[in-house]
Amino acid sequence: MGDDLRIVNDIIRRRMQSEVALIPTLAGHLIDSGGKRLRPMLTLACARLVGYEGTLHHSLAAAIEFLHSAPLLHDDVVDGSSLRRGRKTANLVWGNRATIFVGDFLLSQSFELMIETQSSRAIELLSRATTKMVRGEIDQLGAARRLASNEADYYGVINAKTADLFAVACRMAAVIAGQNERREAALDSYGRNIGIAFQLVDDAIDYTSSDAAMGKAAGDDFREGKVTLPVILSYRDGDPQVRRFWQDVISGRTPADEAALEHALHLLETRGAIAETLARARCHAEAAKKAIQYFPDSDLKTALMEAADFSVSRT
């Protein structure tokens, strides 16, 4: 699979080029900054798992990486973030307008790559995933600073903004290989569960990890008033004093400073909200592995099992 990934990286680098010098410079600042390429790697591995021998998976894997990267540029502008993958965010270096436009450029490149595959089904799946991803981000924005959000709301958001792209990244492999619905559904379930696990871990370690370990500023979700699962669980199970703390800090009545973050972490850890969030992530990782159990044993299947474990090992 190493050769496949090199081909995908070459496609990504070629598609980042432009006579407008700022485009490859700014895009490369994010894309070449040590990202794991997890989603395109899943596309490549799943394609080989089902015996695909063509080349469409290379273009689709590159399209997936652009679809993942473009919203990161947009998110950093919206959130006012200062750190991404251990580097200053592009918006800090080049400004908000340039960052948004280059994000749009990456989105356009993803759709060009989709069209070039001439696979109407793959285009349909990726287009729907893009729509859901944007809707999920809007839903999350609407839910910010609203403790009325419940678990169903939360899972709806992370399915749309994170898990659906993972699911499509895997399912497309079966589509271009002409596999049956059972295999499509199995890879969809595998990718979706990995995506959910990945997001659950992200939301937990936002409170528990360091800037260096995360590659972004720890506590960003807290400062932005995002109502993630650890907060939902702590608020749900808390006594009146705990609930009052979350009401004040999430609403913005109390500053979300370092002292408040330290107290929030104390509440989350002592009352088990972080542990429960991570336990749920592990359950989804196991569900991902179960989804592909009926595929014949192979090195690729083993690698996909390990990818599921990786989605939760970042803790």
PDB file of C-alpha atoms in Angstrom:
ATOM      1  CA  MET A   1       0.000   0.000   0.000  1.00  0.00           C
ATOM      2  CA  GLY A   2       3.043   2.259   0.267  1.00  0.00           C
ATOM      3  CA  ASP A   3       3.137   2.725  -3.515  1.00  0.00           C
ATOM      4  CA  ASP A   4      -0.567   3.620  -3.518  1.00  0.00           C
ATOM      5  CA  LEU A   5      -0.025   6.293  -0.880  1.00  0.00           C
ATOM      6  CA  ARG A   6       2.925   7.767  -2.774  1.00  0.00           C
ATOM      7  CA  ILE A   7       0.735   8.066  -5.873  1.00  0.00           C
ATOM      8  CA  VAL A   8      -1.972   9.807  -3.841  1.00  0.00           C
ATOM      9  CA  ASN A   9       0.551  12.216  -2.326  1.00  0.00           C
ATOM     10  CA  ASP A  10       1.817  13.031  -5.828  1.00  0.00           C
ATOM     11  CA  ILE A  11      -1.762  13.767  -6.958  1.00  0.00           C
ATOM     12  CA  ILE A  12      -2.307  15.999  -3.934  1.00  0.00           C
ATOM     13  CA  ARG A  13       0.887  17.969  -4.572  1.00  0.00           C
ATOM     14  CA  ARG A  14       0.096  18.416  -8.278  1.00  0.00           C
ATOM     15  CA  ARG A  15      -3.432  19.592  -7.512  1.00  0.00           C
ATOM     16  CA  MET A  16      -2.148  22.147  -5.002  1.00  0.00           C
ATOM     17  CA  GLN A  17      -0.105  23.899  -7.689  1.00  0.00           C
ATOM     18  CA  SER A  18      -1.280  27.176  -9.190  1.00  0.00           C
ATOM     19  CA  GLU A  19       0.110  30.234 -10.937  1.00  0.00           C
ATOM     20  CA  VAL A  20      -1.176  32.096  -7.865  1.00  0.00           C
ATOM     21  CA  ALA A  21       1.799  31.546  -5.561  1.00  0.00           C
ATOM     22  CA  LEU A  22      -0.221  31.933  -2.363  1.00  0.00           C
ATOM     23  CA  ILE A  23      -2.333  28.839  -3.114  1.00  0.00           C
ATOM     24  CA  PRO A  24       0.405  26.149  -2.930  1.00  0.00           C
ATOM     25  CA  THR A  25       2.146  28.011  -0.118  1.00  0.00           C
ATOM     26  CA  LEU A  26      -0.896  28.297   2.122  1.00  0.00           C
ATOM     27  CA  ALA A  27      -2.362  24.897   1.207  1.00  0.00           C
ATOM     28  CA  GLY A  28       0.997  23.214   1.743  1.00  0.00           C
ATOM     29  CA  HIS A  29       1.275  24.832   5.165  1.00  0.00           C
ATOM     30  CA  LEU A  30      -1.642  22.610   6.243  1.00  0.00           C
ATOM     31  CA  ILE A  31      -1.468  19.564   3.968  1.00  0.00           C
ATOM     32  CA  ASP A  32       2.292  19.023   4.292  1.00  0.00           C
ATOM     33  CA  SER A  33       2.313  19.641   8.047  1.00  0.00           C
ATOM     34  CA  GLY A  34       2.348  16.016   9.148  1.00  0.00           C
ATOM     35  CA  GLY A  35      -1.313  15.041   8.864  1.00  0.00           C
ATOM     36  CA  LYS A  36      -1.911  11.316   9.169  1.00  0.00           C
ATOM     37  CA  ARG A  37      -3.702  10.898   5.801  1.00  0.00           C
ATOM     38  CA  LEU A  38      -5.953   8.495   7.706  1.00  0.00           C
ATOM     39  CA  ARG A  39      -9.025   8.886   5.496  1.00  0.00           C
ATOM     40  CA  PRO A  40      -7.237   8.384   2.156  1.00  0.00           C
ATOM     41  CA  MET A  41      -5.292   5.479   3.650  1.00  0.00           C
ATOM     42  CA  LEU A  42      -8.601   3.838   4.570  1.00  0.00           C
ATOM     43  CA  THR A  43      -9.830   4.291   0.983  1.00  0.00           C
ATOM     44  CA  LEU A  44      -6.671   2.662  -0.365  1.00  0.00           C
ATOM     45  CA  ALA A  45      -6.702  -0.201   2.129  1.00  0.00           C
ATOM     46  CA  CYS A  46     -10.395  -0.950   1.656  1.00  0.00           C
ATOM     47  CA  ALA A  47      -9.955  -0.964  -2.138  1.00  0.00           C
ATOM     48  CA  ARG A  48      -7.218  -3.552  -1.871  1.00  0.00           C
ATOM     49  CA  LEU A  49      -9.220  -5.507   0.711  1.00  0.00           C
ATOM     50  CA  VAL A  50     -12.017  -6.068  -1.825  1.00  0.00           C
ATOM     51  CA  GLY A  51      -9.597  -6.918  -4.618  1.00  0.00           C
ATOM     52  CA  TYR A  52      -9.795  -3.710  -6.634  1.00  0.00           C
ATOM     53  CA  GLU A  53      -7.004  -3.557  -9.222  1.00  0.00           C
ATOM     54  CA  GLY A  54      -7.720  -0.278 -11.024  1.00  0.00           C
ATOM     55  CA  THR A  55      -6.522   3.271 -10.338  1.00  0.00           C
ATOM     56  CA  LEU A  56      -9.688   5.208  -9.451  1.00  0.00           C
ATOM     57  CA  HIS A  57      -8.998   4.751  -5.749  1.00  0.00           C
ATOM     58  CA  HIS A  58      -5.976   7.060  -6.047  1.00  0.00           C
ATOM     59  CA  SER A  59      -8.028  10.024  -7.288  1.00  0.00           C
ATOM     60  CA  LEU A  60     -10.822   9.338  -4.821  1.00  0.00           C
ATOM     61  CA  ALA A  61      -8.379   9.109  -1.917  1.00  0.00           C
ATOM     62  CA  ALA A  62      -6.888  12.482  -2.910  1.00  0.00           C
ATOM     63  CA  ALA A  63     -10.388  13.952  -3.190  1.00  0.00           C
ATOM     64  CA  ILE A  64     -11.149  12.693   0.323  1.00  0.00           C
ATOM     65  CA  GLU A  65      -8.008  14.384   1.688  1.00  0.00           C
ATOM     66  CA  PHE A  66      -8.986  17.698   0.098  1.00  0.00           C
ATOM     67  CA  LEU A  67     -12.537  17.365   1.442  1.00  0.00           C
ATOM     68  CA  HIS A  68     -11.056  16.840   4.889  1.00  0.00           C
ATOM     69  CA  SER A  69      -8.468  19.631   4.654  1.00  0.00           C
ATOM     70  CA  ALA A  70     -10.596  22.439   3.227  1.00  0.00           C
ATOM     71  CA  PRO A  71     -12.986  22.624   6.218  1.00  0.00           C
ATOM     72  CA  LEU A  72      -9.995  22.677   8.583  1.00  0.00           C
ATOM     73  CA  LEU A  73      -8.900  25.961   7.019  1.00  0.00           C
ATOM     74  CA  HIS A  74     -12.437  27.318   7.288  1.00  0.00           C
ATOM     75  CA  ASP A  75     -12.832  26.046  10.866  1.00  0.00           C
ATOM     76  CA  ASP A  76      -9.683  27.813  12.038  1.00  0.00           C
ATOM     77  CA  VAL A  77     -11.053  31.107  10.736  1.00  0.00           C
ATOM     78  CA  VAL A  78     -14.480  30.580  12.319  1.00  0.00           C
ATOM     79  CA  ASP A  79     -13.028  29.417  15.641  1.00  0.00           C
ATOM     80  CA  GLY A  80     -10.177  31.915  15.737  1.00  0.00           C
ATOM     81  CA  SER A  81      -7.761  29.037  16.314  1.00  0.00           C
ATOM     82  CA  SER A  82      -4.044  29.673  16.668  1.00  0.00           C
ATOM     83  CA  LEU A  83      -2.556  26.187  16.380  1.00  0.00           C
ATOM     84  CA  ARG A  84      -3.137  23.286  13.959  1.00  0.00           C
ATOM     85  CA  ARG A  85      -0.928  20.189  13.712  1.00  0.00           C
ATOM     86  CA  GLY A  86       1.660  21.913  15.868  1.00  0.00           C
ATOM     87  CA  ARG A  87       1.949  24.972  13.600  1.00  0.00           C
ATOM     88  CA  LYS A  88       0.479  28.427  13.615  1.00  0.00           C
ATOM     89  CA  THR A  89      -2.820  28.299  11.749  1.00  0.00           C
ATOM     90  CA  ALA A  90      -2.908  29.651   8.195  1.00  0.00           C
ATOM     91  CA  ASN A  91      -5.308  32.417   9.188  1.00  0.00           C
ATOM     92  CA  LEU A  92      -2.752  33.760  11.673  1.00  0.00           C
ATOM     93  CA  VAL A  93      -0.017  33.761   9.027  1.00  0.00           C
ATOM     94  CA  TRP A  94      -1.890  34.891   5.901  1.00  0.00           C
ATOM     95  CA  GLY A  95      -5.164  36.283   7.234  1.00  0.00           C
ATOM     96  CA  ASN A  96      -8.772  35.131   7.202  1.00  0.00           C
ATOM     97  CA  ARG A  97      -9.720  36.044   3.636  1.00  0.00           C
ATOM     98  CA  ALA A  98      -6.786  34.252   2.005  1.00  0.00           C
ATOM     99  CA  THR A  99      -7.344  31.191   4.193  1.00  0.00           C
ATOM    100  CA  ILE A 100     -11.034  30.947   3.270  1.00  0.00           C
ATOM    101  CA  PHE A 101     -10.350  31.328  -0.453  1.00  0.00           C
ATOM    102  CA  VAL A 102      -7.636  28.668  -0.441  1.00  0.00           C
ATOM    103  CA  GLY A 103     -10.020  26.374   1.440  1.00  0.00           C
ATOM    104  CA  ASP A 104     -12.507  26.971  -1.384  1.00  0.00           C
ATOM    105  CA  PHE A 105      -9.777  26.120  -3.897  1.00  0.00           C
ATOM    106  CA  LEU A 106      -9.155  22.775  -2.189  1.00  0.00           C
ATOM    107  CA  LEU A 107     -12.886  22.009  -2.281  1.00  0.00           C
ATOM    108  CA  SER A 108     -12.943  22.742  -6.009  1.00  0.00           C
ATOM    109  CA  GLN A 109     -10.009  20.407  -6.539  1.00  0.00           C
ATOM    110  CA  SER A 110     -11.806  17.616  -4.703  1.00  0.00           C
ATOM    111  CA  PHE A 111     -14.800  17.926  -7.019  1.00  0.00           C
ATOM    112  CA  GLU A 112     -12.602  17.989 -10.123  1.00  0.00           C
ATOM    113  CA  LEU A 113     -10.995  14.749  -8.960  1.00  0.00           C
ATOM    114  CA  MET A 114     -14.414  13.182  -8.352  1.00  0.00           C
ATOM    115  CA  ILE A 115     -15.611  14.121 -11.832  1.00  0.00           C
ATOM    116  CA  GLU A 116     -12.488  12.735 -13.468  1.00  0.00           C
ATOM    117  CA  THR A 117     -13.254   9.286 -12.066  1.00  0.00           C
ATOM    118  CA  GLN A 118     -16.490   9.247 -14.114  1.00  0.00           C
ATOM    119  CA  SER A 119     -18.041   7.163 -11.358  1.00  0.00           C
ATOM    120  CA  SER A 120     -21.498   8.653 -10.868  1.00  0.00           C
ATOM    121  CA  ARG A 121     -22.054   6.632  -7.688  1.00  0.00           C
ATOM    122  CA  ALA A 122     -18.788   7.802  -6.119  1.00  0.00           C
ATOM    123  CA  ILE A 123     -19.600  11.410  -7.057  1.00  0.00           C
ATOM    124  CA  GLU A 124     -23.050  11.021  -5.489  1.00  0.00           C
ATOM    125  CA  LEU A 125     -21.667   9.585  -2.249  1.00  0.00           C
ATOM    126  CA  LEU A 126     -18.956  12.214  -1.882  1.00  0.00           C
ATOM    127  CA  SER A 127     -21.329  15.060  -2.731  1.00  0.00           C
ATOM    128  CA  ARG A 128     -23.793  13.901  -0.085  1.00  0.00           C
ATOM    129  CA  ALA A 129     -21.000  13.515   2.448  1.00  0.00           C
ATOM    130  CA  THR A 130     -19.874  17.080   1.731  1.00  0.00           C
ATOM    131  CA  THR A 131     -23.387  18.402   2.238  1.00  0.00           C
ATOM    132  CA  LYS A 132     -23.722  16.495   5.521  1.00  0.00           C
ATOM    133  CA  MET A 133     -20.321  17.694   6.700  1.00  0.00           C
ATOM    134  CA  VAL A 134     -21.256  21.334   6.170  1.00  0.00           C
ATOM    135  CA  ARG A 135     -24.647  20.789   7.788  1.00  0.00           C
ATOM    136  CA  GLY A 136     -22.955  19.167  10.783  1.00  0.00           C
ATOM    137  CA  GLU A 137     -20.670  22.163  11.229  1.00  0.00           C
ATOM    138  CA  ILE A 138     -23.665  24.514  11.056  1.00  0.00           C
ATOM    139  CA  ASP A 139     -25.562  22.354  13.565  1.00  0.00           C
ATOM    140  CA  GLN A 140     -22.572  22.447  15.907  1.00  0.00           C
ATOM    141  CA  LEU A 141     -22.368  26.216  15.561  1.00  0.00           C
ATOM    142  CA  GLY A 142     -26.058  26.478  16.441  1.00  0.00           C
ATOM    143  CA  ALA A 143     -25.603  24.195  19.443  1.00  0.00           C
ATOM    144  CA  ALA A 144     -22.666  26.153  20.865  1.00  0.00           C
ATOM    145  CA  ARG A 145     -23.364  27.601  24.317  1.00  0.00           C
ATOM    146  CA  ARG A 146     -26.648  25.660  24.530  1.00  0.00           C
ATOM    147  CA  LEU A 147     -26.729  23.124  27.335  1.00  0.00           C
ATOM    148  CA  ALA A 148     -30.139  22.045  26.064  1.00  0.00           C
ATOM    149  CA  SER A 149     -28.241  19.927  23.519  1.00  0.00           C
ATOM    150  CA  ASN A 150     -28.616  16.242  24.345  1.00  0.00           C
ATOM    151  CA  GLU A 151     -26.758  13.088  23.357  1.00  0.00           C
ATOM    152  CA  ALA A 152     -28.923  12.572  20.273  1.00  0.00           C
ATOM    153  CA  ASP A 153     -28.077  16.099  19.091  1.00  0.00           C
ATOM    154  CA  TYR A 154     -24.398  15.490  19.731  1.00  0.00           C
ATOM    155  CA  TYR A 155     -24.259  12.176  17.881  1.00  0.00           C
ATOM    156  CA  GLY A 156     -26.164  13.748  14.998  1.00  0.00           C
ATOM    157  CA  VAL A 157     -23.493  16.427  14.712  1.00  0.00           C
ATOM    158  CA  ILE A 158     -20.478  14.104  14.851  1.00  0.00           C
ATOM    159  CA  ASN A 159     -22.076  11.662  12.418  1.00  0.00           C
ATOM    160  CA  ALA A 160     -22.545  14.474   9.928  1.00  0.00           C
ATOM    161  CA  LYS A 161     -19.350  16.457  10.387  1.00  0.00           C
ATOM    162  CA  THR A 162     -16.886  13.598  10.968  1.00  0.00           C
ATOM    163  CA  ALA A 163     -18.170  10.047  10.688  1.00  0.00           C
ATOM    164  CA  ASP A 164     -19.928  10.324   7.348  1.00  0.00           C
ATOM    165  CA  LEU A 165     -16.710  11.207   5.499  1.00  0.00           C
ATOM    166  CA  PHE A 166     -14.947   8.239   7.123  1.00  0.00           C
ATOM    167  CA  ALA A 167     -17.852   6.003   6.067  1.00  0.00           C
ATOM    168  CA  VAL A 168     -17.796   7.209   2.459  1.00  0.00           C
ATOM    169  CA  ALA A 169     -13.996   6.966   2.299  1.00  0.00           C
ATOM    170  CA  CYS A 170     -14.363   3.242   2.990  1.00  0.00           C
ATOM    171  CA  ARG A 171     -17.622   2.535   1.151  1.00  0.00           C
ATOM    172  CA  MET A 172     -16.340   4.023  -2.125  1.00  0.00           C
ATOM    173  CA  ALA A 173     -13.789   1.220  -2.344  1.00  0.00           C
ATOM    174  CA  ALA A 174     -16.580  -1.324  -2.649  1.00  0.00           C
ATOM    175  CA  VAL A 175     -18.457   0.909  -5.108  1.00  0.00           C
ATOM    176  CA  ILE A 176     -15.603   1.266  -7.623  1.00  0.00           C
ATOM    177  CA  ALA A 177     -14.826  -2.444  -7.260  1.00  0.00           C
ATOM    178  CA  GLY A 178     -18.424  -3.374  -8.118  1.00  0.00           C
ATOM    179  CA  GLN A 179     -18.985  -5.169  -4.834  1.00  0.00           C
ATOM    180  CA  ASN A 180     -22.389  -6.192  -3.495  1.00  0.00           C
ATOM    181  CA  GLU A 181     -24.504  -4.223  -1.032  1.00  0.00           C
ATOM    182  CA  ARG A 182     -23.393  -6.351   1.916  1.00  0.00           C
ATOM    183  CA  ARG A 183     -19.752  -5.432   1.357  1.00  0.00           C
ATOM    184  CA  GLU A 184     -20.637  -1.780   0.802  1.00  0.00           C
ATOM    185  CA  ALA A 185     -22.592  -1.723   4.061  1.00  0.00           C
ATOM    186  CA  ALA A 186     -19.801  -3.496   5.941  1.00  0.00           C
ATOM    187  CA  LEU A 187     -17.183  -0.952   4.871  1.00  0.00           C
ATOM    188  CA  ASP A 188     -19.596   1.912   5.556  1.00  0.00           C
ATOM    189  CA  SER A 189     -20.147   0.620   9.098  1.00  0.00           C
ATOM    190  CA  TYR A 190     -16.419   0.126   9.591  1.00  0.00           C
ATOM    191  CA  GLY A 191     -15.607   3.700   8.535  1.00  0.00           C
ATOM    192  CA  ARG A 192     -18.520   5.276  10.387  1.00  0.00           C
ATOM    193  CA  ASN A 193     -17.605   3.630  13.679  1.00  0.00           C
ATOM    194  CA  ILE A 194     -13.971   4.665  13.312  1.00  0.00           C
ATOM    195  CA  GLY A 195     -15.105   8.236  12.631  1.00  0.00           C
ATOM    196  CA  ILE A 196     -17.306   8.305  15.728  1.00  0.00           C
ATOM    197  CA  ALA A 197     -14.530   6.817  17.865  1.00  0.00           C
ATOM    198  CA  PHE A 198     -12.055   9.333  16.488  1.00  0.00           C
ATOM    199  CA  GLN A 199     -14.314  12.292  17.314  1.00  0.00           C
ATOM    200  CA  LEU A 200     -15.159  11.001  20.794  1.00  0.00           C
ATOM    201  CA  VAL A 201     -11.465  10.757  21.592  1.00  0.00           C
ATOM    202  CA  ASP A 202     -10.837  14.232  20.172  1.00  0.00           C
ATOM    203  CA  ASP A 203     -13.575  15.662  22.377  1.00  0.00           C
ATOM    204  CA  ALA A 204     -12.170  13.930  25.453  1.00  0.00           C
ATOM    205  CA  ILE A 205      -8.535  14.858  24.959  1.00  0.00           C
ATOM    206  CA  ASP A 206      -9.435  18.486  24.266  1.00  0.00           C
ATOM    207  CA  TYR A 207      -9.656  18.687  28.054  1.00  0.00           C
ATOM    208  CA  THR A 208      -6.908  16.259  29.061  1.00  0.00           C
ATOM    209  CA  SER A 209      -4.057  16.636  26.592  1.00  0.00           C
ATOM    210  CA  SER A 210      -1.364  19.246  25.965  1.00  0.00           C
ATOM    211  CA  ASP A 211      -0.903  21.569  22.997  1.00  0.00           C
ATOM    212  CA  ALA A 212       2.149  19.588  21.898  1.00  0.00           C
ATOM    213  CA  ALA A 213       0.361  16.241  22.014  1.00  0.00           C
ATOM    214  CA  MET A 214      -2.778  17.466  20.248  1.00  0.00           C
ATOM    215  CA  GLY A 215      -1.152  19.698  17.653  1.00  0.00           C
ATOM    216  CA  LYS A 216      -3.732  22.347  18.494  1.00  0.00           C
ATOM    217  CA  ALA A 217      -4.523  24.419  21.551  1.00  0.00           C
ATOM    218  CA  ALA A 218      -5.843  22.310  24.416  1.00  0.00           C
ATOM    219  CA  GLY A 219      -9.161  23.532  25.780  1.00  0.00           C
ATOM    220  CA  ASP A 220     -10.285  25.120  22.492  1.00  0.00           C
ATOM    221  CA  ASP A 221     -13.702  23.423  22.673  1.00  0.00           C
ATOM    222  CA  PHE A 222     -14.169  24.684  26.228  1.00  0.00           C
ATOM    223  CA  ARG A 223     -13.257  28.264  25.345  1.00  0.00           C
ATOM    224  CA  GLU A 224     -15.573  28.196  22.328  1.00  0.00           C
ATOM    225  CA  GLY A 225     -18.507  26.947  24.397  1.00  0.00           C
ATOM    226  CA  LYS A 226     -18.872  23.701  22.455  1.00  0.00           C
ATOM    227  CA  VAL A 227     -21.232  21.265  24.140  1.00  0.00           C
ATOM    228  CA  THR A 228     -19.412  17.982  23.537  1.00  0.00           C
ATOM    229  CA  LEU A 229     -20.216  14.606  25.089  1.00  0.00           C
ATOM    230  CA  PRO A 230     -18.028  15.040  28.213  1.00  0.00           C
ATOM    231  CA  VAL A 231     -19.896  18.267  29.010  1.00  0.00           C
ATOM    232  CA  ILE A 232     -23.301  16.705  28.285  1.00  0.00           C
ATOM    233  CA  LEU A 233     -22.537  13.775  30.619  1.00  0.00           C
ATOM    234  CA  SER A 234     -21.176  15.999  33.393  1.00  0.00           C
ATOM    235  CA  TYR A 235     -24.170  18.325  33.204  1.00  0.00           C
ATOM    236  CA  ARG A 236     -26.651  15.446  33.041  1.00  0.00           C
ATOM    237  CA  ASP A 237     -25.246  13.717  36.123  1.00  0.00           C
ATOM    238  CA  GLY A 238     -24.208  16.800  38.085  1.00  0.00           C
ATOM    239  CA  ASP A 239     -25.678  18.250  41.260  1.00  0.00           C
ATOM    240  CA  PRO A 240     -27.038  21.835  41.223  1.00  0.00           C
ATOM    241  CA  GLN A 241     -23.599  23.321  41.881  1.00  0.00           C
ATOM    242  CA  VAL A 242     -22.020  21.430  38.983  1.00  0.00           C
ATOM    243  CA  ARG A 243     -24.860  22.366  36.680  1.00  0.00           C
ATOM    244  CA  ARG A 244     -24.558  26.012  37.682  1.00  0.00           C
ATOM    245  CA  PHE A 245     -20.849  25.955  36.807  1.00  0.00           C
ATOM    246  CA  TRP A 246     -21.539  24.593  33.340  1.00  0.00           C
ATOM    247  CA  GLN A 247     -24.438  27.007  32.785  1.00  0.00           C
ATOM    248  CA  ASP A 248     -22.250  29.975  33.699  1.00  0.00           C
ATOM    249  CA  VAL A 249     -19.165  28.997  31.735  1.00  0.00           C
ATOM    250  CA  ILE A 250     -20.874  27.652  28.612  1.00  0.00           C
ATOM    251  CA  SER A 251     -23.179  30.678  28.392  1.00  0.00           C
ATOM    252  CA  GLY A 252     -20.204  33.000  28.742  1.00  0.00           C
ATOM    253  CA  ARG A 253     -21.352  34.569  32.007  1.00  0.00           C
ATOM    254  CA  THR A 254     -18.177  33.214  33.612  1.00  0.00           C
ATOM    255  CA  PRO A 255     -14.885  33.633  31.663  1.00  0.00           C
ATOM    256  CA  ALA A 256     -13.545  30.361  30.233  1.00  0.00           C
ATOM    257  CA  ASP A 257     -10.068  31.098  31.563  1.00  0.00           C
ATOM    258  CA  GLU A 258      -7.377  28.675  32.738  1.00  0.00           C
ATOM    259  CA  ALA A 259      -8.835  28.461  36.245  1.00  0.00           C
ATOM    260  CA  ALA A 260     -12.252  27.583  34.832  1.00  0.00           C
ATOM    261  CA  LEU A 261     -10.682  25.017  32.494  1.00  0.00           C
ATOM    262  CA  GLU A 262      -8.854  23.404  35.401  1.00  0.00           C
ATOM    263  CA  HIS A 263     -12.097  23.186  37.387  1.00  0.00           C
ATOM    264  CA  ALA A 264     -13.937  21.786  34.365  1.00  0.00           C
ATOM    265  CA  LEU A 265     -11.317  19.070  33.973  1.00  0.00           C
ATOM    266  CA  HIS A 266     -11.611  18.244  37.684  1.00  0.00           C
ATOM    267  CA  LEU A 267     -15.386  17.832  37.339  1.00  0.00           C
ATOM    268  CA  LEU A 268     -15.094  15.753  34.166  1.00  0.00           C
ATOM    269  CA  GLU A 269     -12.513  13.384  35.610  1.00  0.00           C
ATOM    270  CA  THR A 270     -13.845  12.947  39.135  1.00  0.00           C
ATOM    271  CA  ARG A 271     -17.395  12.306  37.936  1.00  0.00           C
ATOM    272  CA  GLY A 272     -16.338   9.913  35.168  1.00  0.00           C
ATOM    273  CA  ALA A 273     -17.386  11.906  32.081  1.00  0.00           C
ATOM    274  CA  ILE A 274     -13.986  11.583  30.383  1.00  0.00           C
ATOM    275  CA  ALA A 275     -13.777   7.871  31.207  1.00  0.00           C
ATOM    276  CA  GLU A 276     -17.270   7.220  29.841  1.00  0.00           C
ATOM    277  CA  THR A 277     -16.548   9.149  26.644  1.00  0.00           C
ATOM    278  CA  LEU A 278     -13.386   7.103  26.052  1.00  0.00           C
ATOM    279  CA  ALA A 279     -15.214   3.873  26.879  1.00  0.00           C
ATOM    280  CA  ARG A 280     -17.784   4.681  24.218  1.00  0.00           C
ATOM    281  CA  ALA A 281     -14.981   5.378  21.754  1.00  0.00           C
ATOM    282  CA  ARG A 282     -13.533   1.932  22.438  1.00  0.00           C
ATOM    283  CA  CYS A 283     -16.962   0.373  21.851  1.00  0.00           C
ATOM    284  CA  HIS A 284     -17.168   2.031  18.441  1.00  0.00           C
ATOM    285  CA  ALA A 285     -13.645   0.864  17.586  1.00  0.00           C
ATOM    286  CA  GLU A 286     -14.698  -2.694  18.415  1.00  0.00           C
ATOM    287  CA  ALA A 287     -17.847  -2.261  16.305  1.00  0.00           C
ATOM    288  CA  ALA A 288     -15.640  -1.163  13.399  1.00  0.00           C
ATOM    289  CA  LYS A 289     -13.544  -4.310  13.698  1.00  0.00           C
ATOM    290  CA  LYS A 290     -16.648  -6.481  13.942  1.00  0.00           C
ATOM    291  CA  ALA A 291     -18.028  -4.938  10.733  1.00  0.00           C
ATOM    292  CA  ILE A 292     -15.193  -6.380   8.633  1.00  0.00           C
ATOM    293  CA  GLN A 293     -14.777  -9.704  10.396  1.00  0.00           C
ATOM    294  CA  TYR A 294     -16.391 -11.693   7.595  1.00  0.00           C
ATOM    295  CA  PHE A 295     -13.786 -10.546   5.043  1.00  0.00           C
ATOM    296  CA  PRO A 296     -11.051 -13.176   4.496  1.00  0.00           C
ATOM    297  CA  ASP A 297      -8.016 -12.836   6.751  1.00  0.00           C
ATOM    298  CA  SER A 298      -5.145 -10.905   5.163  1.00  0.00           C
ATOM    299  CA  ASP A 299      -2.458  -8.370   5.964  1.00  0.00           C
ATOM    300  CA  LEU A 300      -4.820  -5.625   4.792  1.00  0.00           C
ATOM    301  CA  LYS A 301      -7.593  -6.798   7.093  1.00  0.00           C
ATOM    302  CA  THR A 302      -5.094  -6.816   9.969  1.00  0.00           C
ATOM    303  CA  ALA A 303      -4.026  -3.273   9.064  1.00  0.00           C
ATOM    304  CA  LEU A 304      -7.646  -2.109   9.073  1.00  0.00           C
ATOM    305  CA  MET A 305      -8.171  -3.713  12.485  1.00  0.00           C
ATOM    306  CA  GLU A 306      -5.111  -1.839  13.724  1.00  0.00           C
ATOM    307  CA  ALA A 307      -6.477   1.411  12.271  1.00  0.00           C
ATOM    308  CA  ALA A 308      -9.579   0.938  14.419  1.00  0.00           C
ATOM    309  CA  ASP A 309      -7.378   0.499  17.483  1.00  0.00           C
ATOM    310  CA  PHE A 310      -5.375   3.590  16.483  1.00  0.00           C
ATOM    311  CA  SER A 311      -8.537   5.684  16.476  1.00  0.00           C
ATOM    312  CA  VAL A 312      -8.677   5.312  20.269  1.00  0.00           C
ATOM    313  CA  SER A 313      -4.993   4.820  21.129  1.00  0.00           C
ATOM    314  CA  ARG A 314      -4.311   8.559  20.823  1.00  0.00           C
ATOM    315  CA  THR A 315      -5.396   8.972  24.444  1.00  0.00           C
TER     316      THR A 315
END
